[in-house]
Coordinates of C-alpha atoms in Angstrom, one line a residue:
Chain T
X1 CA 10.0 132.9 61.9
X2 CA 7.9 130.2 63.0
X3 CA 5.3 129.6 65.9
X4 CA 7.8 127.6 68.2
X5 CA 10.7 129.8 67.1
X6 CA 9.1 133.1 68.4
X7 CA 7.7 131.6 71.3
X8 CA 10.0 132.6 74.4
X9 CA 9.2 136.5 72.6
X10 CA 5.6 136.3 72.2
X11 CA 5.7 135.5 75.9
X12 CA 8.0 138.1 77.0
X13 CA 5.7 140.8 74.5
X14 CA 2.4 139.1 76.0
X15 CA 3.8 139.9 80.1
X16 CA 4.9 143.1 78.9
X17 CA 1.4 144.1 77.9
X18 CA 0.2 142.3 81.0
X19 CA 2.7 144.3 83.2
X20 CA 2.2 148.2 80.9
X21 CA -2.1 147.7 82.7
X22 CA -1.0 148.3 86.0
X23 CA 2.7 149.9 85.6
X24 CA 4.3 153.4 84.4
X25 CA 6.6 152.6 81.8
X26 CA 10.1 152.6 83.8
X27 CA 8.4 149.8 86.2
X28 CA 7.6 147.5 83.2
X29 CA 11.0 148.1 82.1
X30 CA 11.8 147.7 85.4
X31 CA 10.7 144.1 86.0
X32 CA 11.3 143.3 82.4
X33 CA 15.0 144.1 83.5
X34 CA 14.7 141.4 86.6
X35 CA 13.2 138.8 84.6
X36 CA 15.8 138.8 82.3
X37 CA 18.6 138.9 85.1
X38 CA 16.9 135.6 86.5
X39 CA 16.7 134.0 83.3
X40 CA 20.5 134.4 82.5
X41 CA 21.1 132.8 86.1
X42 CA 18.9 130.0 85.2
X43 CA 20.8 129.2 81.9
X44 CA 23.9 129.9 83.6
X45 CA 23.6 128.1 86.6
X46 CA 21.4 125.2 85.2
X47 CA 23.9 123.6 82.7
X48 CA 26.4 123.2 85.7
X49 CA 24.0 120.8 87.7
X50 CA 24.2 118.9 84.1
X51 CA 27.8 119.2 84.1
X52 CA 29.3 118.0 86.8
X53 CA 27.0 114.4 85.8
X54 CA 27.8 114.8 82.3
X55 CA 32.0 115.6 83.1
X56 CA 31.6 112.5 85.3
X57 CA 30.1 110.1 82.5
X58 CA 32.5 111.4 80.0
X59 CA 35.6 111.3 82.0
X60 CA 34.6 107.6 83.0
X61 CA 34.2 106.5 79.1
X62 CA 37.5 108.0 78.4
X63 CA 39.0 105.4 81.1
X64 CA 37.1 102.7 80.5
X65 CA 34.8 103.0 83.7
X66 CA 31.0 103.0 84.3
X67 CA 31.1 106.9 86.3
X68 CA 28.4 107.6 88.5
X69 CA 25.2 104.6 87.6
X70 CA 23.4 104.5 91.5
X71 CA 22.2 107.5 92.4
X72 CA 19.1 107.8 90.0
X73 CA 18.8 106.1 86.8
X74 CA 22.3 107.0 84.7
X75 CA 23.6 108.5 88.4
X76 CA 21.7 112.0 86.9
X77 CA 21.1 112.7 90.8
X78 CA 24.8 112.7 91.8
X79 CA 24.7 116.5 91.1
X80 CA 22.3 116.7 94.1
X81 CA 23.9 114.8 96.1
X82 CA 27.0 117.0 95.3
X83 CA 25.1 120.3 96.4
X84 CA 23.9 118.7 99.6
X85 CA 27.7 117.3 100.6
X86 CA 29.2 120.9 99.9
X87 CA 26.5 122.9 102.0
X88 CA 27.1 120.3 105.3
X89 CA 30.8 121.1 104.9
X90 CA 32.8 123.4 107.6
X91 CA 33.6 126.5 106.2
X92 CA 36.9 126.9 107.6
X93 CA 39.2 130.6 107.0
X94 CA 42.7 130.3 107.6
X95 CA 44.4 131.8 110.5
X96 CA 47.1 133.5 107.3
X97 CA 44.3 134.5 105.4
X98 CA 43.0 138.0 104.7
X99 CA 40.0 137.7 106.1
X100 CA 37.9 140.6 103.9
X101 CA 39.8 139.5 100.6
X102 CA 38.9 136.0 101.5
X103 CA 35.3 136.0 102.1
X104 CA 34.6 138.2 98.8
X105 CA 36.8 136.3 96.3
X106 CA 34.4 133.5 95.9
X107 CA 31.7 135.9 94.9
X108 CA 34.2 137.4 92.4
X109 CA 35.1 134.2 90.5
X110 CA 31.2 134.1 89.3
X111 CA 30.4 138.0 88.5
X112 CA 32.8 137.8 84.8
X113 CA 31.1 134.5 83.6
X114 CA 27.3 135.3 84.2
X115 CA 28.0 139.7 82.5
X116 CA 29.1 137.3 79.1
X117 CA 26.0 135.7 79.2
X118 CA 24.2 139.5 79.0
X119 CA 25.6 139.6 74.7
X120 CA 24.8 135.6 74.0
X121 CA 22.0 135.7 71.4
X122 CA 20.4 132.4 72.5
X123 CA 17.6 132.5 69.9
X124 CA 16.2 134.6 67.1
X125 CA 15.7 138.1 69.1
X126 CA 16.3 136.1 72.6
X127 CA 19.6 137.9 73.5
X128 CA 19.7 140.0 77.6
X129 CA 21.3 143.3 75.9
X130 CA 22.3 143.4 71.8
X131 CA 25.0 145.8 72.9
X132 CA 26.7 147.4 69.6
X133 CA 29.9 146.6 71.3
X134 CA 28.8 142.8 72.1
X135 CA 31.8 140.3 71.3
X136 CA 34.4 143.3 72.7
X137 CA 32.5 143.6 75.9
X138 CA 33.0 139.5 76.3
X139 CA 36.6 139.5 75.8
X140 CA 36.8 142.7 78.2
X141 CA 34.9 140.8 80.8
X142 CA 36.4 137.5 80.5
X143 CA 40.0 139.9 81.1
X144 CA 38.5 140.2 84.8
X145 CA 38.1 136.8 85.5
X146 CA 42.2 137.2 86.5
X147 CA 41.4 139.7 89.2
X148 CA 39.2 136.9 90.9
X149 CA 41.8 134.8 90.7
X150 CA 44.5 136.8 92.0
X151 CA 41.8 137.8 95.0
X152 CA 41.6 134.7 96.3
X153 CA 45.0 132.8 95.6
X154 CA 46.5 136.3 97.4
X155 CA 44.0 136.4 99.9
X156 CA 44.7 132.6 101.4
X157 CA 47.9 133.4 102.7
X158 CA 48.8 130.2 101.2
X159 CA 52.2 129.6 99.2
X160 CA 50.8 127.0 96.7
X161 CA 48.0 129.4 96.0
X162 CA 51.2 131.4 95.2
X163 CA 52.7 130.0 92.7
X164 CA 49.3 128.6 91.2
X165 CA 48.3 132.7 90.7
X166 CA 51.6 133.0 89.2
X167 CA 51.1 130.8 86.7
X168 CA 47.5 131.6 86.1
X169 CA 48.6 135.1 85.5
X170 CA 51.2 134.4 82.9
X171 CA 48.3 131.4 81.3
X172 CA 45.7 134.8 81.0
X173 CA 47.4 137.5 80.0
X174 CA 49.7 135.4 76.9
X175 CA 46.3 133.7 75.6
X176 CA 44.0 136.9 75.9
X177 CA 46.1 138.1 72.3
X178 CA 45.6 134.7 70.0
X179 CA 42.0 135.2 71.2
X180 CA 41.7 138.8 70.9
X181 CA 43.3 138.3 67.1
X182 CA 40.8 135.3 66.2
X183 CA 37.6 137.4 67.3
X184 CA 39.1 140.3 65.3
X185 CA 39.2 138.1 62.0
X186 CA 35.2 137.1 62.8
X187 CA 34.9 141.0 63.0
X188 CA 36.7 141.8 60.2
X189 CA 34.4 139.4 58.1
X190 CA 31.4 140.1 59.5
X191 CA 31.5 144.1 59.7
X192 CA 30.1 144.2 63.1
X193 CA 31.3 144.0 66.8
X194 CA 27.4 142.8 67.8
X195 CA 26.8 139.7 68.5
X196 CA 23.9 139.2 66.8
X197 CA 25.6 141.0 63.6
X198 CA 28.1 138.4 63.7
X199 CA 25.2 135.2 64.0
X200 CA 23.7 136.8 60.9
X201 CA 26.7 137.3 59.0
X202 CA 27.2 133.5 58.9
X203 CA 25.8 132.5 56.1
X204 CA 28.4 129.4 56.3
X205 CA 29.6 129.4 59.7
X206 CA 32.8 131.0 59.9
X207 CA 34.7 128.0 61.6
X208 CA 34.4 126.7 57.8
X209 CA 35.9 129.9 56.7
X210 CA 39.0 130.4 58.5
X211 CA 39.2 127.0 60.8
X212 CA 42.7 128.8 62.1
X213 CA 40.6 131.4 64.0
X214 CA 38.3 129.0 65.2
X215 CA 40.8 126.5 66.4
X216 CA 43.1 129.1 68.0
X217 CA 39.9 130.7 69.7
X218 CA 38.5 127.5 71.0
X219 CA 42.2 126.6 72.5
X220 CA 42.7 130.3 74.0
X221 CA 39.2 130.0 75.7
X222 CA 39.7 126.6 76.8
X223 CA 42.9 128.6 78.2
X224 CA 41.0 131.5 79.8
X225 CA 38.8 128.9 81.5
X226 CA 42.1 126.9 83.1
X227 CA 40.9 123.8 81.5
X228 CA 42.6 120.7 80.3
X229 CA 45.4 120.6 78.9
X230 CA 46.2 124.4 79.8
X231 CA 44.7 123.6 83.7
X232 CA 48.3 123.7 85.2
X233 CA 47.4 126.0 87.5
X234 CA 45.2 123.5 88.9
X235 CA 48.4 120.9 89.1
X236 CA 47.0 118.5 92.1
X237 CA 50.7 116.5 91.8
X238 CA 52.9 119.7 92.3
X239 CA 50.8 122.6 93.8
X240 CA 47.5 120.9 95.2
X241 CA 44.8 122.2 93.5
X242 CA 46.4 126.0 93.5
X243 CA 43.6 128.3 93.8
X244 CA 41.0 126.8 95.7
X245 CA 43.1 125.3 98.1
X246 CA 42.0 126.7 101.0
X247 CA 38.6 126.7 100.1
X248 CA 36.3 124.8 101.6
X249 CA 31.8 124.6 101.6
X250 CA 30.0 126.6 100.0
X251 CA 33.1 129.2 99.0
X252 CA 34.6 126.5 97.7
X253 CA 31.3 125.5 95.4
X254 CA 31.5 129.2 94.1
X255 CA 34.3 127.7 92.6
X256 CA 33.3 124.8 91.1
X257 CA 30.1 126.6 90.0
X258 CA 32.1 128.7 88.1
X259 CA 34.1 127.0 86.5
X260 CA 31.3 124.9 85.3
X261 CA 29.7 128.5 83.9
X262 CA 32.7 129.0 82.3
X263 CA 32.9 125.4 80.3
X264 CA 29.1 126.4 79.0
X265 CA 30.4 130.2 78.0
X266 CA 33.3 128.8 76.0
X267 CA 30.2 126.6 74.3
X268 CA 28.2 129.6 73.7
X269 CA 30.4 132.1 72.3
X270 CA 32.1 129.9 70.3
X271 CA 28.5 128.9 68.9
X272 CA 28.0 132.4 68.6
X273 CA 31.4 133.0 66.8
X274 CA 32.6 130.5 64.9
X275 CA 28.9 127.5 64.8
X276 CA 26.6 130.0 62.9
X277 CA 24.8 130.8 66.3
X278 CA 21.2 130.1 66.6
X279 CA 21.4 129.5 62.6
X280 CA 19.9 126.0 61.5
X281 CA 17.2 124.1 59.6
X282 CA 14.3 122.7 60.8
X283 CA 14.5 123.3 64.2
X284 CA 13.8 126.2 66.5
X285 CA 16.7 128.9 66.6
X286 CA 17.2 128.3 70.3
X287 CA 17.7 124.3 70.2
X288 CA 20.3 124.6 67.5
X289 CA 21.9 127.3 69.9
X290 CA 21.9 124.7 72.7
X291 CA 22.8 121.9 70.5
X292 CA 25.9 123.7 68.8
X293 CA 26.8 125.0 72.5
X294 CA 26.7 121.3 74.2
X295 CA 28.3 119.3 71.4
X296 CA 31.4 122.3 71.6
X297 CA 30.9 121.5 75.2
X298 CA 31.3 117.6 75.1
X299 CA 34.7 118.0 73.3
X300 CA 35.8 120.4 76.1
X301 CA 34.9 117.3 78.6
X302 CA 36.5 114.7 75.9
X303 CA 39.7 116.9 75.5
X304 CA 40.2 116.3 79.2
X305 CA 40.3 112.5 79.1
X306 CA 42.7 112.0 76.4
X307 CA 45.4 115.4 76.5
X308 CA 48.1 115.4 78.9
X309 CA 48.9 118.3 81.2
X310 CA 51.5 121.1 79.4
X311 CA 54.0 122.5 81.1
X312 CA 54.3 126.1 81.7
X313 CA 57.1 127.3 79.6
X314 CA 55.0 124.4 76.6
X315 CA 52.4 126.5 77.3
X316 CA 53.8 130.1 77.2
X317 CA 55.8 129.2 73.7
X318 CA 52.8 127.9 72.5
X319 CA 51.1 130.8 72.6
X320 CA 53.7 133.2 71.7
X321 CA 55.9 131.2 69.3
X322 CA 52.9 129.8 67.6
X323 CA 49.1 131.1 67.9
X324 CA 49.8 134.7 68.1
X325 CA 52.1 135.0 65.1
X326 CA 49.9 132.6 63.2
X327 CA 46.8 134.3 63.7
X328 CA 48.4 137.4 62.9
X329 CA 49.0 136.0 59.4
X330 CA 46.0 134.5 58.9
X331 CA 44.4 137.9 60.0
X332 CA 46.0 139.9 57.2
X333 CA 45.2 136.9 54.5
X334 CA 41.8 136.8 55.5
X335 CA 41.5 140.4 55.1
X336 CA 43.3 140.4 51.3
X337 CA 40.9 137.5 50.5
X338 CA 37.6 139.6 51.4
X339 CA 39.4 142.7 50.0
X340 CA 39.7 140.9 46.8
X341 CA 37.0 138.4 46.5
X342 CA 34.0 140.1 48.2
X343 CA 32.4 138.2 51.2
X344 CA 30.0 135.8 49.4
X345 CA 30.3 132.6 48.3
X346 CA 34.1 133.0 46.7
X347 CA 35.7 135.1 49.1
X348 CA 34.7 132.2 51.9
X349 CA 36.0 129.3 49.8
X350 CA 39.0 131.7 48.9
X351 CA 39.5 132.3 52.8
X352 CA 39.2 128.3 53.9
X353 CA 42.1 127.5 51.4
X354 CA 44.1 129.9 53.2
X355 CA 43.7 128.9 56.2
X356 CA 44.0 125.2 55.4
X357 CA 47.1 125.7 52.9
X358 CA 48.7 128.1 56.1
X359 CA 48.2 125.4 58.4
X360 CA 49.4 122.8 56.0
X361 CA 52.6 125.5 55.8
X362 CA 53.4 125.8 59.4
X363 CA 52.5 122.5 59.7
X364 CA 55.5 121.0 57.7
X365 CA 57.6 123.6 58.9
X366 CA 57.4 122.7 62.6
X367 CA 57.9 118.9 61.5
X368 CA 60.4 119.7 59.9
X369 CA 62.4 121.6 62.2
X370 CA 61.7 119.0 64.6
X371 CA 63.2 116.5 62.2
X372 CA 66.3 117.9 61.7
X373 CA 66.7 119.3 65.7
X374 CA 68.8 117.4 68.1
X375 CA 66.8 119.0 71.1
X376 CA 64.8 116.2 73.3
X377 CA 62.1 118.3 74.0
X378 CA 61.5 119.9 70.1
X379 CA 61.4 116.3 69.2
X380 CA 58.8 115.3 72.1
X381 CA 56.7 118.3 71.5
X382 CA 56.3 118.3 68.0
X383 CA 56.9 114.3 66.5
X384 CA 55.0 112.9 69.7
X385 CA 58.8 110.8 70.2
X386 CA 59.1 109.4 73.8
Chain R
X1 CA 15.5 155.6 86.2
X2 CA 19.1 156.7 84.1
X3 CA 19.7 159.3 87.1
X4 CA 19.3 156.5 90.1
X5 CA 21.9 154.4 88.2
X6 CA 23.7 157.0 87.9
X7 CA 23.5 158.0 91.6
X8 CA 24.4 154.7 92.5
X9 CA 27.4 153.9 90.4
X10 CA 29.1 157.3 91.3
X11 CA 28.4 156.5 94.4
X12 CA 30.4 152.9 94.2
X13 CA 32.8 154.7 92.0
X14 CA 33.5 157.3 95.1
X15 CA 33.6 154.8 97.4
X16 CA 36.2 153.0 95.9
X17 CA 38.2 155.9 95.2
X18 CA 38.5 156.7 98.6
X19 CA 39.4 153.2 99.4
X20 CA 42.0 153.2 96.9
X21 CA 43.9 156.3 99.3
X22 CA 42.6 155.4 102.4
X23 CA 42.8 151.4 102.9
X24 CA 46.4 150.5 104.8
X25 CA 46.7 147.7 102.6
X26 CA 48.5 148.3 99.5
X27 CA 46.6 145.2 97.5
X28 CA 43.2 146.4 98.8
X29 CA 43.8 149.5 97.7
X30 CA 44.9 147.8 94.6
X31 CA 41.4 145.8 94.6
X32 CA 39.4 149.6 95.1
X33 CA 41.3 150.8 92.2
X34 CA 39.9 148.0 90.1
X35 CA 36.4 148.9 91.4
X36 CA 36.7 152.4 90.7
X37 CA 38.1 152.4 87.1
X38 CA 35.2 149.8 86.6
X39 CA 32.8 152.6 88.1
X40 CA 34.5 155.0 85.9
X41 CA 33.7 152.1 82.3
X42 CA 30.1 151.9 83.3
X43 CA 29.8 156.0 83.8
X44 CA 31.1 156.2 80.2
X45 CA 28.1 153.8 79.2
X46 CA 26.1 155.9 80.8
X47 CA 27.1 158.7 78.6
X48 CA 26.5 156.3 75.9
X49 CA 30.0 155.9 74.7
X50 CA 29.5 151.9 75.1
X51 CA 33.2 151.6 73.1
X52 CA 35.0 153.4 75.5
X53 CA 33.4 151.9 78.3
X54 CA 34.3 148.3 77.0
X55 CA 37.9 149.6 76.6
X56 CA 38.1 151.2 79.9
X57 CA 37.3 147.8 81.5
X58 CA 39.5 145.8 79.1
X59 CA 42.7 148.6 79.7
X60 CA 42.9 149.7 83.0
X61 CA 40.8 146.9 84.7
X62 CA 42.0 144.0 82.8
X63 CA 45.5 144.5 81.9
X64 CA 47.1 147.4 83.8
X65 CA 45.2 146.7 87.2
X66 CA 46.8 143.4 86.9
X67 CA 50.1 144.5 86.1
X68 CA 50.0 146.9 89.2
X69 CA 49.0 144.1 92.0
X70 CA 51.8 141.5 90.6
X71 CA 54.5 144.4 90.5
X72 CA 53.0 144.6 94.5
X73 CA 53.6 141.1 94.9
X74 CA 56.7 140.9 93.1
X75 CA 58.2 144.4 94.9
X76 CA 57.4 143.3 98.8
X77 CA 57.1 140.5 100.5
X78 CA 53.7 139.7 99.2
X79 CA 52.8 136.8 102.5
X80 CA 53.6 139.3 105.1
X81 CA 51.2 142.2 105.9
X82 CA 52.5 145.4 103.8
X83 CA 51.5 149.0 105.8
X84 CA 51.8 151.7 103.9
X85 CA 54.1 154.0 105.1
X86 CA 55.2 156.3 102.0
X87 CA 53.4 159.3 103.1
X88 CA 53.4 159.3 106.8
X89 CA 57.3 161.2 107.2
X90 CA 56.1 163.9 104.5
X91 CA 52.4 164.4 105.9
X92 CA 53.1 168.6 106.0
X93 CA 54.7 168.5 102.3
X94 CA 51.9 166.2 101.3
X95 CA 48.8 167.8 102.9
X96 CA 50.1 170.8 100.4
X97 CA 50.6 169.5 97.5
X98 CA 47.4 167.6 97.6
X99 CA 45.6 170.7 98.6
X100 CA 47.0 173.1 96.3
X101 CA 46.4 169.7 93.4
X102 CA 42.8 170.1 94.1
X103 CA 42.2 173.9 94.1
X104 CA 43.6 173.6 90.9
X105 CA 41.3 170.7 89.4
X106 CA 38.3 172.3 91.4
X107 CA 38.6 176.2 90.0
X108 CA 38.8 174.5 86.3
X109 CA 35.9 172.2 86.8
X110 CA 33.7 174.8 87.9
X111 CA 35.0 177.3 85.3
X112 CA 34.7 175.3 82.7
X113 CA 31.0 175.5 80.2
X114 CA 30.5 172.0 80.3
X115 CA 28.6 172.1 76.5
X116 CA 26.0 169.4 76.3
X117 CA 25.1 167.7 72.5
X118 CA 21.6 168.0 72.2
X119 CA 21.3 165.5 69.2
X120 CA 21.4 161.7 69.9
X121 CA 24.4 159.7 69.9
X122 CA 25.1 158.1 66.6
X123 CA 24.9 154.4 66.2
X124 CA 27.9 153.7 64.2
X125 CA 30.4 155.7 66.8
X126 CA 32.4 152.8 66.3
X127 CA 33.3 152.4 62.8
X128 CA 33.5 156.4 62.6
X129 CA 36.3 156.0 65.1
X130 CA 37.6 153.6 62.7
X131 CA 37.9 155.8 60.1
X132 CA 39.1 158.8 62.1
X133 CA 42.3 156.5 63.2
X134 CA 43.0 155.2 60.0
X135 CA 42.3 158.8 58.1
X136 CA 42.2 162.3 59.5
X137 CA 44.4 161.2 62.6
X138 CA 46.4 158.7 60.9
X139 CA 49.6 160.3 62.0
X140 CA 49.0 160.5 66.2
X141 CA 48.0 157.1 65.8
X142 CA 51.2 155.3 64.4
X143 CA 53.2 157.7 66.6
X144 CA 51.0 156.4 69.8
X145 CA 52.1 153.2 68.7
X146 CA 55.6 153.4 67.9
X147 CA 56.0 154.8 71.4
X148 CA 54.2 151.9 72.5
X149 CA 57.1 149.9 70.1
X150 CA 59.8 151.5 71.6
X151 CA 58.6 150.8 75.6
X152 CA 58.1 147.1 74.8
X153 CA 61.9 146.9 73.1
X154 CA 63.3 148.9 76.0
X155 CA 61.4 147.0 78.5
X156 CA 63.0 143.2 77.0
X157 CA 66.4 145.0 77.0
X158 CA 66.0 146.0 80.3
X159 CA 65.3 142.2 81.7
X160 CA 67.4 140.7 79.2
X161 CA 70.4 138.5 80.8
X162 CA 73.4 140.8 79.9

């Protein structure tokens, strides 16, 4: 471990020597326990201010504009000039809202992201709490992002919000199995439910191992998150933004905020799953963290620009029909490859044929079918025919 | 430090509990219920059962909470204002059952010896758990889940189209 790697922890040891002088030892653990607490706000609540600039840019590159270029060189202070607009709005409550429900959703929406942030290793040692339960705790937390949800689309008495909580409802609870089966094959493989087991026990990371888990997990999550193309529930053109709607200032920032947190934690965990974690030459473990995290991060944004919208019953039978039954397969021949071939060098090049010849399997299939099917729709979804 | 957490997250935990019978609101009560059985997960950490914590949350909080407030929303008219009235005509027959319910729960809580495990948890509680299910208790376990089989069939056949 080098000098600059170990940095952020000889920092952390050095205060905690500074603080054990004048403090008993529950105090030092004490404000240990604070620090911590601000620093996940900090790297929670930091990337969003680059965000929103860097959604911007992106989004405008995908449609062949400039995005935001006066406000500061490369428009990087339009994220300030966000934050002021939102403050000097009128927070308004609807005379049909539920007042209590109301106020406290927004705070709600925020609580699941920042807990998943408490298991990210970010670094060599650098990780809030290395729970042994770590990647079950942040499926079981992201699970309560839904409560928020239904909170505040119940709570604003609204009948767009309605429908929008509807959907969103059905969206969660259908993509929280493909997930929970592709994080159970990175278990499987790596022995451990700790996070930081399952950064060390990626020798090769394990989205060149069994690419099905990774992809299905990087969809379900983009899923979880209500983004593009599973953000129906967000459909401006037939519900009005569903949600938020009634939202307005600084509740309605909550919001925003995170949903911007959420964009970052689908970067990080699936870093942490699938990217080999902090894992990588040269440079110190935390960089390659943040580099892995915002490069899975810019294809979120770039998936945004070029995939249409899917519908709901698209999107329900493409979880059922599809993810969950082919993740359950690739579970059980992931598991007979490690069986068989041991977990070094073979079983992994074992496991990525697999996963590729599975794919290539299902893959045919579904054209196939599609071929030979006199169904509009089958033909649409599947052949990309207009 | 471990008993002012404690302290506190009973205390939330209580709170909510009491909000879950007490609030007029059925999805409030709904929303207390959520807090509560999350006060319950983070008592079980406490205890240092971590794994049971995480499933509490993932369980009742994240799937069965859910199912209760959209069977709410589905079951009344989910814009309008729902009161609860369900207990009000029985408040006699209730106040009985409810007190007799907790003499009950009270005389075996306080008759019961409560044994503590002096020796530290183990660290690997959850791949011993593991192995428990898929050896010495192999049997309860499939059964568990071919009841769990059998509900899911019944409940598609149930809202199938005839």
């Amino acid at each position: 471990m080098g000098f600059l790697d170990a940095l952020p922890l000889t920092v952390m040891d050095w205060l905690r020597g500074l603080l054990g002088q004048g403090l008993p030892a529950w105090g030092v653990e004490l404000v240990v326990g604070l620090i911590k607490v601000v620093l996940i706000l900090v790297v929670a609540i930091l990337p969003v201010i680059v965000l929103t600039w860097l959604e911007r840019k992106v989004l405008a590159r995908g449609q062949d504009r400039f995005g935001p270029n006066l406000a500061g060189p490369y428009g990087l202070v339009v994220a300030f000039a966000d934050a002021i607009k939102i403050l000097t709005k009128e927070d308004i409550i609807p005379q049909a809202a539920d007042r209590q429900v109301f106020r406290f959703a927004p705070a709600l929406v925020l609580i699941p992201t920042l807990l998943v942030f408490t298991v990210v290793p970010m670094g060599r040692g650098m990780i809030a709490a290395d729970l042994n339960v770590g990647i079950l705790f942040a499926v079981a937390i992201g699970s309560l992002a839904v409560i928020a949800i239904i909170a505040a689309t119940w709570s604003s008495g609204n009948k767009y919000s309605l429908l929008s909580m509807f959907r969103s409802v059905a969206q969660l609870v259908s993509y929280e199995l493909p997930m929970a089966f592709s994080v159970l094959t990175v278990v499987l493989v790596s022995g451990g439910l700790s996070t930081v087991r399952i950064v060390e026990a990626q020798v090769i990371p394990f989205a060149l191992v069994m690419p099905i888990a990774a992809v299905t997990y990087f969809l379900a999550s983009l899923a979880e998150a209500n983004r593009s193309p599973f953000d129906l529930l967000l459909g401006e053109s037939e519900i009005v933004a569903g949600h938020n709607l009634e939202y307005s200032g600084m509740r309605f920032a909550m919001f925003y905020i995170g949903e911007y947190a959420h964009i970052f934690v689908i970067g990080a965990l699936t870093t942490t799953l699938f990217l080999g974690g902090y894992q990588g030459p040269i440079l110190p473990g935390y960089m390659w963290f943040l580099i892995k995290t915002m490069a899975v991060v810019y294809v979120v944004l770039w998936i945004r620009c070029t995939w249409p919208r899917m519908r709901i019953d698209q999107l329900l039978d493409f979880s059922w029909k599809l993810l969950v039954p082919l993740n359950l397969a690739n579970l059980m021949l992931v598991a007979l490859v490690f069986k068989l071939a041991g977990t070094g060098l073979l079983g992994s090049l074992l496991s990525l044929v697999v996963n590729v010849g599975l794919l290539v399997a299902v893959g045919t299939f579904l054209v196939r079918r599609a071929r030979s099917s006199t169904s509009r729709r089958t033909r649409a979804l599947v052949l990309g025919e207009v | 430090m471990a008993k002012a957490i404690f302290i506190l997250v009973s205390l939330v935990t209580l709170v909510s509990a009491i909000g879950v019978v007490a609030l007029p609101k059925v999805l409030h009560a709904a929303l207390a219920l959520v807090f509560a059985l999350i006060g319950v997960g983070a008592l079980y950490a406490l205890l240092g059962a971590g794994y049971l914590a995480v499933v509490q949350v993932m369980i009742y909080v994240g799937a069965i909470s859910v199912l209760i407030i959209l069977a709410i929303m589905v079951s009344q008219r989910s814009m309008e204002d729902s009161q609860l009235q369900a207990f009000v005509p029985h408040r006699a027959v209730t106040a009985v059952v409810a007190g007799l319910l907790f003499v009950v729960l009270a005389g075996v809580s306080i008759g019961a010896a409560w044994p503590v495990v002096e020796t530290a948890v183990p660290p690997d509680t959850i791949a011993r758990l593991g192995e428990a299910f898929a050896g010495r208790y192999l049997l309860p376990f499939e059964v568990a889940s071919v009841v769990l089989l059998v509900s899911l069939v019944g409940a598609v056949y149930v809202a199938r189209e005839p």
